[in-house]
Amino acid sequence: MYQGLSLPTSGLKLQRIEAIAEAALAHLDVDDLLNELLTRIQELLAVDTAAVLLVDRSSQWLVATAARGLEAEVRQGFRLPIGTGFAGRVAAEMVPVMLDHVDETTVRNPVLREKGLRSLLGVPMLAGGRVTGVLHVGSLIPRQFSQDDVELLQLAAERAAHAVQSRESEVDRAAARALQRGLLPARLPPRSGVEMSARYIPGEIAGVGGDWYDVFELPAGGLGVVIGDVAGHGLDAAIVMGRLRSALRAYALEEDDPAVVLEKLSRKVDHFEPNIMATVIYAVFEPSKQRMHVSVAGHFPPVVARPGQPARLLDLPVDPPVGVPIETRRTSHAVDISPQSLLCFYTDGLVERRDDQLERNLERLCDVVTAMDSDLVCTMVMNKLVRDEPTHDDIAVLAIRRTT
């Protein structure tokens, strides 16, 4: 056990807290790390309470996440707007704050006041130049915290912040990937006269994003086909993708015109998620499969390959992306689908490269797409355009071929 009052020098305090933080980072998950760190902080600084509040996903609130001596604030789900109260001030100003007077004027959390704390020291948890939370300690007797105390607590806060950021990034990536897998069709719906295949891979550099594809039966007997891309990456983009996918499906049950469906989807985004933007293609195949009605919202046009003809990009008018205001009505366009023809839908990660020309990649795509087996087309597309290079963005590809 480490006893804070018996440590001979502040240098030894820093060395010991660093060793504790490093061991925790190497072996513990976030919850265990914070609890272990707070226990050791209590011992090293000889304080009665220690707590961590983390910034929530909205970046507007501090949420009580771990505590020693103040467990009630975690159990009660206490949260505090950044900029208000003691911890909110630490987060807003991003500097250590000491209090030698605890009452309603200085501390907003009633748990701290009811505990009878007389002195408080709080430091910001900083990672990558931004505040991720606040670490604070308290004493039941009046106390003047030293500069060594501040440095010790700040070191612990910084190590905890980096650990939390790293582990939360891992959790976000895992959650985004699980959400993506859960929302993409496990199996494309079997349909006579139509052959379908798809591919999805997350970006190696940016991770899972908001790309998705969808195929579903419509009440009138047609086939709804969607491919889209939400701006951004990570769990937030995947969550938005899930909401857009569900909303589009609901609107598709009510409206036959793809343009009306995308118009309703865009109004929904404008109203409820004004900072979101997504590119989407929604197409409806008639029951006979001889014709497709399609509306394009800021997305790359599909490639069409007809027997005996070179593949080409469909020449379709492109409306603004979903979430971008539009003064005129969105448009739908009819495309004839002859027997044995194949359509290849894709997201921008397939053709956009930082070190390559977009036009050249679109030409490569047209060169490789042919009116043959849809699964083979998907394989060839990924082989020729992804190759063995690390992918920055996620990629979705959907090939649909009319067989009769």
mmCIF file of C-alpha atoms in Angstrom, residues 31-395:
data_model
loop_
_atom_site.group_PDB
_atom_site.id
_atom_site.type_symbol
_atom_site.label_atom_id
_atom_site.label_comp_id
_atom_site.label_asym_id
_atom_site.label_seq_id
_atom_site.Cartn_x
_atom_site.Cartn_y
_atom_site.Cartn_z
ATOM 1 C CA ASP A 31 -13.853 0.875 -15.880
ATOM 2 C CA ASP A 32 -11.279 -1.115 -13.920
ATOM 3 C CA LEU A 33 -8.557 1.350 -14.869
ATOM 4 C CA LEU A 34 -10.478 4.338 -13.520
ATOM 5 C CA ASN A 35 -11.464 2.559 -10.316
ATOM 6 C CA GLU A 36 -7.907 1.400 -9.672
ATOM 7 C CA LEU A 37 -6.519 4.826 -10.448
ATOM 8 C CA LEU A 38 -8.931 6.571 -8.097
ATOM 9 C CA THR A 39 -8.083 4.162 -5.282
ATOM 10 C CA ARG A 40 -4.371 4.854 -5.675
ATOM 11 C CA ILE A 41 -4.970 8.597 -5.966
ATOM 12 C CA GLN A 42 -6.765 8.531 -2.621
ATOM 13 C CA GLU A 43 -3.745 6.845 -1.049
ATOM 14 C CA LEU A 44 -1.093 8.978 -2.711
ATOM 15 C CA LEU A 45 -2.762 12.296 -1.904
ATOM 16 C CA ALA A 46 -4.381 11.219 1.372
ATOM 17 C CA VAL A 47 -7.786 12.517 0.266
ATOM 18 C CA ASP A 48 -11.294 11.383 1.190
ATOM 19 C CA THR A 49 -12.872 11.403 -2.268
ATOM 20 C CA ALA A 50 -11.812 10.999 -5.879
ATOM 21 C CA ALA A 51 -14.005 11.055 -8.967
ATOM 22 C CA VAL A 52 -13.916 11.091 -12.755
ATOM 23 C CA LEU A 53 -16.511 12.796 -14.948
ATOM 24 C CA LEU A 54 -16.277 12.156 -18.689
ATOM 25 C CA VAL A 55 -17.484 14.348 -21.541
ATOM 26 C CA ASP A 56 -20.496 12.753 -23.264
ATOM 27 C CA ARG A 57 -20.932 12.221 -27.018
ATOM 28 C CA SER A 58 -22.622 15.599 -27.429
ATOM 29 C CA SER A 59 -19.568 17.357 -25.910
ATOM 30 C CA GLN A 60 -21.962 19.422 -23.794
ATOM 31 C CA TRP A 61 -22.176 17.454 -20.554
ATOM 32 C CA LEU A 62 -19.892 15.919 -17.948
ATOM 33 C CA VAL A 63 -21.169 12.550 -16.734
ATOM 34 C CA ALA A 64 -20.095 10.985 -13.422
ATOM 35 C CA THR A 65 -18.353 7.770 -14.462
ATOM 36 C CA ALA A 66 -16.196 6.511 -11.569
ATOM 37 C CA ALA A 67 -15.810 7.547 -7.934
ATOM 38 C CA ARG A 68 -14.288 6.658 -4.593
ATOM 39 C CA GLY A 69 -16.079 8.147 -1.584
ATOM 40 C CA LEU A 70 -18.655 9.687 -3.956
ATOM 41 C CA GLU A 71 -20.209 6.530 -5.411
ATOM 42 C CA ALA A 72 -23.679 8.090 -5.076
ATOM 43 C CA GLU A 73 -23.044 10.539 -7.907
ATOM 44 C CA VAL A 74 -22.274 7.660 -10.273
ATOM 45 C CA ARG A 75 -25.276 5.619 -9.118
ATOM 46 C CA GLN A 76 -27.548 8.646 -9.507
ATOM 47 C CA GLY A 77 -26.275 9.321 -13.019
ATOM 48 C CA PHE A 78 -25.185 12.856 -12.118
ATOM 49 C CA ARG A 79 -24.328 15.046 -15.083
ATOM 50 C CA LEU A 80 -23.267 18.651 -15.342
ATOM 51 C CA PRO A 81 -23.263 21.135 -18.233
ATOM 52 C CA ILE A 82 -19.724 22.074 -19.211
ATOM 53 C CA GLY A 83 -19.037 25.567 -17.923
ATOM 54 C CA THR A 84 -21.211 25.350 -14.797
ATOM 55 C CA GLY A 85 -20.289 24.290 -11.281
ATOM 56 C CA PHE A 86 -16.881 23.209 -10.064
ATOM 57 C CA ALA A 87 -16.144 20.372 -12.503
ATOM 58 C CA GLY A 88 -17.820 22.238 -15.363
ATOM 59 C CA ARG A 89 -15.480 25.157 -14.783
ATOM 60 C CA VAL A 90 -12.430 22.863 -14.869
ATOM 61 C CA ALA A 91 -13.582 21.426 -18.213
ATOM 62 C CA ALA A 92 -14.427 24.796 -19.754
ATOM 63 C CA GLU A 93 -11.235 26.568 -18.669
ATOM 64 C CA MET A 94 -9.027 23.471 -19.142
ATOM 65 C CA VAL A 95 -6.911 24.400 -16.123
ATOM 66 C CA PRO A 96 -6.647 23.064 -12.539
ATOM 67 C CA VAL A 97 -9.106 24.615 -10.074
ATOM 68 C CA MET A 98 -8.830 24.585 -6.253
ATOM 69 C CA LEU A 99 -11.704 25.350 -3.880
ATOM 70 C CA ASP A 100 -11.427 26.067 -0.162
ATOM 71 C CA HIS A 101 -15.143 26.855 0.178
ATOM 72 C CA VAL A 102 -17.807 24.323 -0.793
ATOM 73 C CA ASP A 103 -21.440 25.494 -0.968
ATOM 74 C CA GLU A 104 -24.224 26.145 -3.522
ATOM 75 C CA THR A 105 -22.306 29.079 -4.989
ATOM 76 C CA THR A 106 -19.233 27.016 -5.899
ATOM 77 C CA VAL A 107 -20.446 23.430 -6.271
ATOM 78 C CA ARG A 108 -23.549 22.329 -8.152
ATOM 79 C CA ASN A 109 -23.517 18.645 -7.217
ATOM 80 C CA PRO A 110 -25.483 18.112 -3.963
ATOM 81 C CA VAL A 111 -23.609 14.846 -3.319
ATOM 82 C CA LEU A 112 -20.359 16.769 -2.798
ATOM 83 C CA ARG A 113 -22.007 19.222 -0.405
ATOM 84 C CA GLU A 114 -23.813 16.512 1.549
ATOM 85 C CA LYS A 115 -20.541 14.643 1.930
ATOM 86 C CA GLY A 116 -19.217 17.580 3.937
ATOM 87 C CA LEU A 117 -16.204 18.286 1.764
ATOM 88 C CA ARG A 118 -14.223 21.375 2.716
ATOM 89 C CA SER A 119 -11.566 21.495 -0.008
ATOM 90 C CA LEU A 120 -11.541 20.371 -3.659
ATOM 91 C CA LEU A 121 -8.925 20.084 -6.386
ATOM 92 C CA GLY A 122 -9.898 19.348 -9.967
ATOM 93 C CA VAL A 123 -7.838 18.985 -13.157
ATOM 94 C CA PRO A 124 -8.869 18.542 -16.794
ATOM 95 C CA MET A 125 -8.383 15.238 -18.581
ATOM 96 C CA LEU A 126 -6.741 16.220 -21.865
ATOM 97 C CA ALA A 127 -6.069 14.059 -24.921
ATOM 98 C CA GLY A 128 -5.215 15.271 -28.385
ATOM 99 C CA GLY A 129 -5.629 18.893 -27.357
ATOM 100 C CA ARG A 130 -9.249 18.486 -26.242
ATOM 101 C CA VAL A 131 -10.831 17.919 -22.861
ATOM 102 C CA THR A 132 -12.290 14.436 -22.396
ATOM 103 C CA GLY A 133 -13.253 14.757 -18.728
ATOM 104 C CA VAL A 134 -12.390 15.988 -15.252
ATOM 105 C CA LEU A 135 -10.578 14.268 -12.384
ATOM 106 C CA HIS A 136 -11.153 15.775 -8.951
ATOM 107 C CA VAL A 137 -10.308 14.946 -5.329
ATOM 108 C CA GLY A 138 -11.751 16.260 -2.067
ATOM 109 C CA SER A 139 -10.910 16.525 1.620
ATOM 110 C CA LEU A 140 -13.248 16.543 4.645
ATOM 111 C CA ILE A 141 -10.878 18.864 6.470
ATOM 112 C CA PRO A 142 -9.680 22.251 5.217
ATOM 113 C CA ARG A 143 -6.592 21.725 3.106
ATOM 114 C CA GLN A 144 -4.296 23.731 0.888
ATOM 115 C CA PHE A 145 -3.245 21.529 -2.032
ATOM 116 C CA SER A 146 0.401 21.949 -3.066
ATOM 117 C CA GLN A 147 1.852 22.329 -6.530
ATOM 118 C CA ASP A 148 3.153 18.765 -6.213
ATOM 119 C CA ASP A 149 -0.422 17.628 -5.579
ATOM 120 C CA VAL A 150 -1.589 19.455 -8.693
ATOM 121 C CA GLU A 151 1.175 17.953 -10.841
ATOM 122 C CA LEU A 152 0.490 14.471 -9.506
ATOM 123 C CA LEU A 153 -3.226 14.727 -10.209
ATOM 124 C CA GLN A 154 -2.650 16.259 -13.651
ATOM 125 C CA LEU A 155 -0.304 13.431 -14.602
ATOM 126 C CA ALA A 156 -2.869 10.852 -13.529
ATOM 127 C CA ALA A 157 -5.590 12.720 -15.431
ATOM 128 C CA GLU A 158 -3.578 12.827 -18.649
ATOM 129 C CA ARG A 159 -2.740 9.127 -18.515
ATOM 130 C CA ALA A 160 -6.369 8.285 -17.756
ATOM 131 C CA ALA A 161 -7.553 10.542 -20.599
ATOM 132 C CA HIS A 162 -5.365 8.797 -23.162
ATOM 133 C CA ALA A 163 -6.439 5.392 -21.889
ATOM 134 C CA VAL A 164 -10.117 6.344 -22.020
ATOM 135 C CA GLN A 165 -9.752 7.817 -25.498
ATOM 136 C CA SER A 166 -7.933 4.751 -26.791
ATOM 137 C CA ARG A 167 -10.331 2.245 -25.256
ATOM 138 C CA GLU A 168 -13.410 4.212 -26.278
ATOM 139 C CA SER A 169 -12.092 4.339 -29.842
ATOM 140 C CA GLU A 170 -11.769 0.565 -29.766
ATOM 141 C CA VAL A 171 -15.270 0.206 -28.360
ATOM 142 C CA ASP A 172 -16.664 2.630 -30.956
ATOM 143 C CA ARG A 173 -15.010 0.724 -33.791
ATOM 144 C CA ALA A 174 -16.318 -2.592 -32.511
ATOM 145 C CA ALA A 175 -19.810 -1.186 -31.974
ATOM 146 C CA ALA A 176 -19.847 0.482 -35.394
ATOM 147 C CA ARG A 177 -18.759 -2.733 -37.068
ATOM 148 C CA ALA A 178 -21.384 -4.768 -35.200
ATOM 149 C CA LEU A 179 -24.069 -2.209 -36.067
ATOM 150 C CA GLN A 180 -23.011 -2.213 -39.702
ATOM 151 C CA ARG A 181 -23.105 -5.999 -39.873
ATOM 152 C CA GLY A 182 -26.517 -6.035 -38.219
ATOM 153 C CA LEU A 183 -28.033 -3.509 -40.620
ATOM 154 C CA LEU A 184 -26.626 -4.763 -43.905
ATOM 155 C CA PRO A 185 -28.763 -7.535 -45.402
ATOM 156 C CA ALA A 186 -27.607 -10.946 -44.191
ATOM 157 C CA ARG A 187 -29.055 -12.304 -47.408
ATOM 158 C CA LEU A 188 -30.349 -10.531 -50.481
ATOM 159 C CA PRO A 189 -34.008 -11.464 -51.076
ATOM 160 C CA PRO A 190 -34.396 -14.231 -53.683
ATOM 161 C CA ARG A 191 -36.371 -13.045 -56.676
ATOM 162 C CA SER A 192 -37.133 -14.909 -59.888
ATOM 163 C CA GLY A 193 -35.660 -13.212 -62.903
ATOM 164 C CA VAL A 194 -33.089 -11.297 -60.872
ATOM 165 C CA GLU A 195 -29.610 -12.271 -59.739
ATOM 166 C CA MET A 196 -27.899 -10.182 -57.032
ATOM 167 C CA SER A 197 -24.618 -10.030 -55.157
ATOM 168 C CA ALA A 198 -22.936 -7.489 -52.868
ATOM 169 C CA ARG A 199 -19.712 -6.675 -51.057
ATOM 170 C CA TYR A 200 -18.928 -4.443 -48.088
ATOM 171 C CA ILE A 201 -15.518 -3.749 -46.519
ATOM 172 C CA PRO A 202 -14.705 -1.164 -43.816
ATOM 173 C CA GLY A 203 -11.923 1.319 -44.419
ATOM 174 C CA GLU A 204 -8.584 0.161 -43.028
ATOM 175 C CA ILE A 205 -7.536 3.722 -42.205
ATOM 176 C CA ALA A 206 -10.752 5.515 -41.246
ATOM 177 C CA GLY A 207 -12.657 2.409 -40.139
ATOM 178 C CA VAL A 208 -16.359 1.714 -40.494
ATOM 179 C CA GLY A 209 -18.361 4.596 -41.902
ATOM 180 C CA GLY A 210 -21.909 5.219 -43.033
ATOM 181 C CA ASP A 211 -21.990 3.208 -46.265
ATOM 182 C CA TRP A 212 -24.916 0.853 -46.750
ATOM 183 C CA TYR A 213 -26.868 -1.051 -49.357
ATOM 184 C CA ASP A 214 -30.346 -2.525 -49.148
ATOM 185 C CA VAL A 215 -32.730 -4.581 -51.280
ATOM 186 C CA PHE A 216 -36.343 -5.263 -50.296
ATOM 187 C CA GLU A 217 -39.693 -6.376 -51.692
ATOM 188 C CA LEU A 218 -42.322 -3.668 -52.191
ATOM 189 C CA PRO A 219 -46.083 -4.073 -51.597
ATOM 190 C CA ALA A 220 -46.892 -3.590 -55.293
ATOM 191 C CA GLY A 221 -44.520 -6.380 -56.295
ATOM 192 C CA GLY A 222 -41.538 -4.281 -57.281
ATOM 193 C CA LEU A 223 -38.048 -4.421 -55.863
ATOM 194 C CA GLY A 224 -36.549 -1.532 -53.897
ATOM 195 C CA VAL A 225 -32.798 -1.031 -54.223
ATOM 196 C CA VAL A 226 -30.760 1.418 -52.139
ATOM 197 C CA ILE A 227 -27.136 2.379 -51.860
ATOM 198 C CA GLY A 228 -25.988 5.287 -49.729
ATOM 199 C CA ASP A 229 -23.152 6.937 -47.874
ATOM 200 C CA VAL A 230 -23.468 9.058 -44.733
ATOM 201 C CA ALA A 231 -20.751 11.694 -44.391
ATOM 202 C CA GLY A 232 -18.269 10.839 -41.662
ATOM 203 C CA HIS A 233 -16.869 7.707 -40.045
ATOM 204 C CA GLY A 234 -17.130 5.703 -36.872
ATOM 205 C CA LEU A 235 -20.016 4.893 -34.596
ATOM 206 C CA ASP A 236 -21.853 8.186 -35.128
ATOM 207 C CA ALA A 237 -21.949 7.686 -38.908
ATOM 208 C CA ALA A 238 -23.073 4.080 -38.487
ATOM 209 C CA ILE A 239 -25.881 5.136 -36.121
ATOM 210 C CA VAL A 240 -27.096 7.795 -38.566
ATOM 211 C CA MET A 241 -26.919 5.235 -41.370
ATOM 212 C CA GLY A 242 -29.185 2.943 -39.372
ATOM 213 C CA ARG A 243 -31.732 5.700 -38.862
ATOM 214 C CA LEU A 244 -31.731 6.669 -42.543
ATOM 215 C CA ARG A 245 -32.058 3.046 -43.631
ATOM 216 C CA SER A 246 -35.102 2.510 -41.407
ATOM 217 C CA ALA A 247 -36.730 5.791 -42.423
ATOM 218 C CA LEU A 248 -36.218 5.147 -46.129
ATOM 219 C CA ARG A 249 -37.783 1.687 -45.808
ATOM 220 C CA ALA A 250 -40.808 3.206 -44.053
ATOM 221 C CA TYR A 251 -41.272 5.882 -46.726
ATOM 222 C CA ALA A 252 -40.849 3.265 -49.470
ATOM 223 C CA LEU A 253 -43.893 1.413 -48.128
ATOM 224 C CA GLU A 254 -45.995 4.559 -48.551
ATOM 225 C CA GLU A 255 -44.677 6.022 -51.815
ATOM 226 C CA ASP A 256 -44.025 4.467 -55.222
ATOM 227 C CA ASP A 257 -41.979 7.356 -56.626
ATOM 228 C CA PRO A 258 -38.291 7.167 -55.593
ATOM 229 C CA ALA A 259 -38.003 10.969 -55.757
ATOM 230 C CA VAL A 260 -40.819 11.393 -53.224
ATOM 231 C CA VAL A 261 -39.185 8.851 -50.923
ATOM 232 C CA LEU A 262 -35.872 10.738 -51.004
ATOM 233 C CA GLU A 263 -37.679 14.058 -50.576
ATOM 234 C CA LYS A 264 -39.324 12.795 -47.391
ATOM 235 C CA LEU A 265 -36.025 11.365 -46.201
ATOM 236 C CA SER A 266 -34.309 14.697 -46.782
ATOM 237 C CA ARG A 267 -37.041 16.597 -44.910
ATOM 238 C CA LYS A 268 -36.659 14.201 -42.008
ATOM 239 C CA VAL A 269 -32.889 14.831 -41.931
ATOM 240 C CA ASP A 270 -33.331 18.613 -42.273
ATOM 241 C CA HIS A 271 -35.724 18.681 -39.322
ATOM 242 C CA PHE A 272 -34.218 16.174 -36.888
ATOM 243 C CA GLU A 273 -30.540 16.044 -37.883
ATOM 244 C CA PRO A 274 -29.661 19.358 -39.553
ATOM 245 C CA ASN A 275 -25.912 18.721 -39.531
ATOM 246 C CA ILE A 276 -26.127 15.401 -41.365
ATOM 247 C CA MET A 277 -25.550 14.833 -45.073
ATOM 248 C CA ALA A 278 -25.784 11.630 -47.096
ATOM 249 C CA THR A 279 -25.628 10.625 -50.731
ATOM 250 C CA VAL A 280 -28.264 8.073 -51.740
ATOM 251 C CA ILE A 281 -29.602 6.265 -54.784
ATOM 252 C CA TYR A 282 -33.057 4.757 -54.500
ATOM 253 C CA ALA A 283 -34.316 2.657 -57.400
ATOM 254 C CA VAL A 284 -37.550 0.737 -57.894
ATOM 255 C CA PHE A 285 -37.597 -2.194 -60.286
ATOM 256 C CA GLU A 286 -41.017 -2.830 -61.778
ATOM 257 C CA PRO A 287 -42.484 -6.317 -61.160
ATOM 258 C CA SER A 288 -41.593 -7.249 -64.755
ATOM 259 C CA LYS A 289 -37.968 -6.142 -64.135
ATOM 260 C CA GLN A 290 -37.975 -4.532 -67.577
ATOM 261 C CA ARG A 291 -37.714 -1.008 -66.212
ATOM 262 C CA MET A 292 -36.196 0.778 -63.245
ATOM 263 C CA HIS A 293 -37.295 4.129 -61.827
ATOM 264 C CA VAL A 294 -34.428 5.814 -60.020
ATOM 265 C CA SER A 295 -33.690 8.999 -58.095
ATOM 266 C CA VAL A 296 -30.132 10.094 -57.347
ATOM 267 C CA ALA A 297 -29.259 12.322 -54.368
ATOM 268 C CA GLY A 298 -25.652 13.416 -54.793
ATOM 269 C CA HIS A 299 -24.403 9.874 -55.441
ATOM 270 C CA PHE A 300 -22.237 8.430 -58.211
ATOM 271 C CA PRO A 301 -24.469 6.969 -60.970
ATOM 272 C CA PRO A 302 -24.572 3.185 -61.362
ATOM 273 C CA VAL A 303 -22.762 1.394 -64.160
ATOM 274 C CA VAL A 304 -24.924 -0.493 -66.666
ATOM 275 C CA ALA A 305 -23.617 -3.373 -68.786
ATOM 276 C CA ARG A 306 -25.755 -4.762 -71.592
ATOM 277 C CA PRO A 307 -24.924 -7.898 -73.604
ATOM 278 C CA GLY A 308 -22.555 -7.178 -76.457
ATOM 279 C CA GLN A 309 -22.021 -3.552 -75.391
ATOM 280 C CA PRO A 310 -19.302 -1.847 -73.319
ATOM 281 C CA ALA A 311 -20.389 -0.872 -69.835
ATOM 282 C CA ARG A 312 -21.054 2.799 -69.144
ATOM 283 C CA LEU A 313 -22.161 5.138 -66.402
ATOM 284 C CA LEU A 314 -25.877 5.779 -66.563
ATOM 285 C CA ASP A 315 -26.501 9.344 -67.654
ATOM 286 C CA LEU A 316 -28.821 10.464 -64.863
ATOM 287 C CA PRO A 317 -29.522 13.937 -63.462
ATOM 288 C CA VAL A 318 -28.183 14.199 -59.931
ATOM 289 C CA ASP A 319 -30.109 16.055 -57.231
ATOM 290 C CA PRO A 320 -28.399 17.448 -54.105
ATOM 291 C CA PRO A 321 -27.528 15.001 -51.305
ATOM 292 C CA VAL A 322 -30.032 14.189 -48.591
ATOM 293 C CA GLY A 323 -29.812 16.881 -45.934
ATOM 294 C CA VAL A 324 -28.953 19.642 -48.418
ATOM 295 C CA PRO A 325 -31.785 22.139 -49.035
ATOM 296 C CA ILE A 326 -33.256 21.990 -52.535
ATOM 297 C CA GLU A 327 -35.527 24.631 -54.049
ATOM 298 C CA THR A 328 -37.044 22.398 -56.727
ATOM 299 C CA ARG A 329 -38.583 18.948 -56.490
ATOM 300 C CA ARG A 330 -36.361 15.896 -56.645
ATOM 301 C CA THR A 331 -36.613 13.918 -59.858
ATOM 302 C CA SER A 332 -37.095 10.291 -60.864
ATOM 303 C CA HIS A 333 -36.027 8.795 -64.168
ATOM 304 C CA ALA A 334 -36.999 5.612 -66.002
ATOM 305 C CA VAL A 335 -34.286 3.252 -67.259
ATOM 306 C CA ASP A 336 -35.055 0.285 -69.510
ATOM 307 C CA ILE A 337 -33.427 -2.950 -68.366
ATOM 308 C CA SER A 338 -33.020 -5.434 -71.207
ATOM 309 C CA PRO A 339 -32.624 -9.177 -70.503
ATOM 310 C CA GLN A 340 -29.170 -10.213 -69.224
ATOM 311 C CA SER A 341 -28.276 -6.584 -68.420
ATOM 312 C CA LEU A 342 -26.388 -5.854 -65.185
ATOM 313 C CA LEU A 343 -26.371 -2.772 -62.969
ATOM 314 C CA CYS A 344 -23.494 -2.073 -60.580
ATOM 315 C CA PHE A 345 -24.139 0.304 -57.678
ATOM 316 C CA TYR A 346 -21.216 1.441 -55.487
ATOM 317 C CA THR A 347 -20.111 4.005 -52.919
ATOM 318 C CA ASP A 348 -17.384 6.594 -53.368
ATOM 319 C CA GLY A 349 -14.747 4.630 -51.456
ATOM 320 C CA LEU A 350 -14.459 2.351 -54.479
ATOM 321 C CA VAL A 351 -13.409 5.055 -56.928
ATOM 322 C CA GLU A 352 -12.050 7.945 -54.863
ATOM 323 C CA ARG A 353 -8.356 7.758 -53.929
ATOM 324 C CA ARG A 354 -6.130 10.481 -52.579
ATOM 325 C CA ASP A 355 -3.327 9.571 -54.976
ATOM 326 C CA ASP A 356 -5.400 8.637 -58.025
ATOM 327 C CA GLN A 357 -7.657 10.304 -60.549
ATOM 328 C CA LEU A 358 -11.384 9.843 -60.135
ATOM 329 C CA GLU A 359 -12.048 9.754 -63.880
ATOM 330 C CA ARG A 360 -9.473 7.008 -64.348
ATOM 331 C CA ASN A 361 -11.018 4.868 -61.635
ATOM 332 C CA LEU A 362 -14.480 5.323 -63.103
ATOM 333 C CA GLU A 363 -13.056 4.165 -66.430
ATOM 334 C CA ARG A 364 -11.530 1.109 -64.699
ATOM 335 C CA LEU A 365 -14.903 0.349 -63.177
ATOM 336 C CA CYS A 366 -16.632 0.481 -66.546
ATOM 337 C CA ASP A 367 -13.890 -1.686 -68.056
ATOM 338 C CA VAL A 368 -14.380 -4.473 -65.498
ATOM 339 C CA VAL A 369 -18.189 -4.502 -65.250
ATOM 340 C CA THR A 370 -19.778 -6.865 -67.767
ATOM 341 C CA ALA A 371 -23.177 -8.486 -68.269
ATOM 342 C CA MET A 372 -22.263 -11.729 -66.534
ATOM 343 C CA ASP A 373 -22.747 -13.502 -63.189
ATOM 344 C CA SER A 374 -23.322 -10.828 -60.519
ATOM 345 C CA ASP A 375 -21.093 -12.458 -57.906
ATOM 346 C CA LEU A 376 -18.235 -12.745 -60.370
ATOM 347 C CA VAL A 377 -18.699 -9.071 -61.278
ATOM 348 C CA CYS A 378 -18.416 -8.070 -57.601
ATOM 349 C CA THR A 379 -15.270 -10.158 -57.255
ATOM 350 C CA MET A 380 -13.697 -8.628 -60.350
ATOM 351 C CA VAL A 381 -14.629 -5.089 -59.316
ATOM 352 C CA MET A 382 -12.994 -5.476 -55.908
ATOM 353 C CA ASN A 383 -9.941 -7.161 -57.439
ATOM 354 C CA LYS A 384 -9.316 -4.472 -60.042
ATOM 355 C CA LEU A 385 -10.173 -1.357 -58.032
ATOM 356 C CA VAL A 386 -9.254 -2.222 -54.434
ATOM 357 C CA ARG A 387 -6.253 -4.380 -55.341
ATOM 358 C CA ASP A 388 -3.898 -4.814 -52.365
ATOM 359 C CA GLU A 389 -3.866 -1.164 -51.282
ATOM 360 C CA PRO A 390 -5.074 -0.065 -47.822
ATOM 361 C CA THR A 391 -8.540 1.459 -48.144
ATOM 362 C CA HIS A 392 -9.140 4.845 -46.571
ATOM 363 C CA ASP A 393 -12.929 4.809 -46.824
ATOM 364 C CA ASP A 394 -15.408 1.970 -46.488
ATOM 365 C CA ILE A 395 -16.729 0.455 -49.716
#
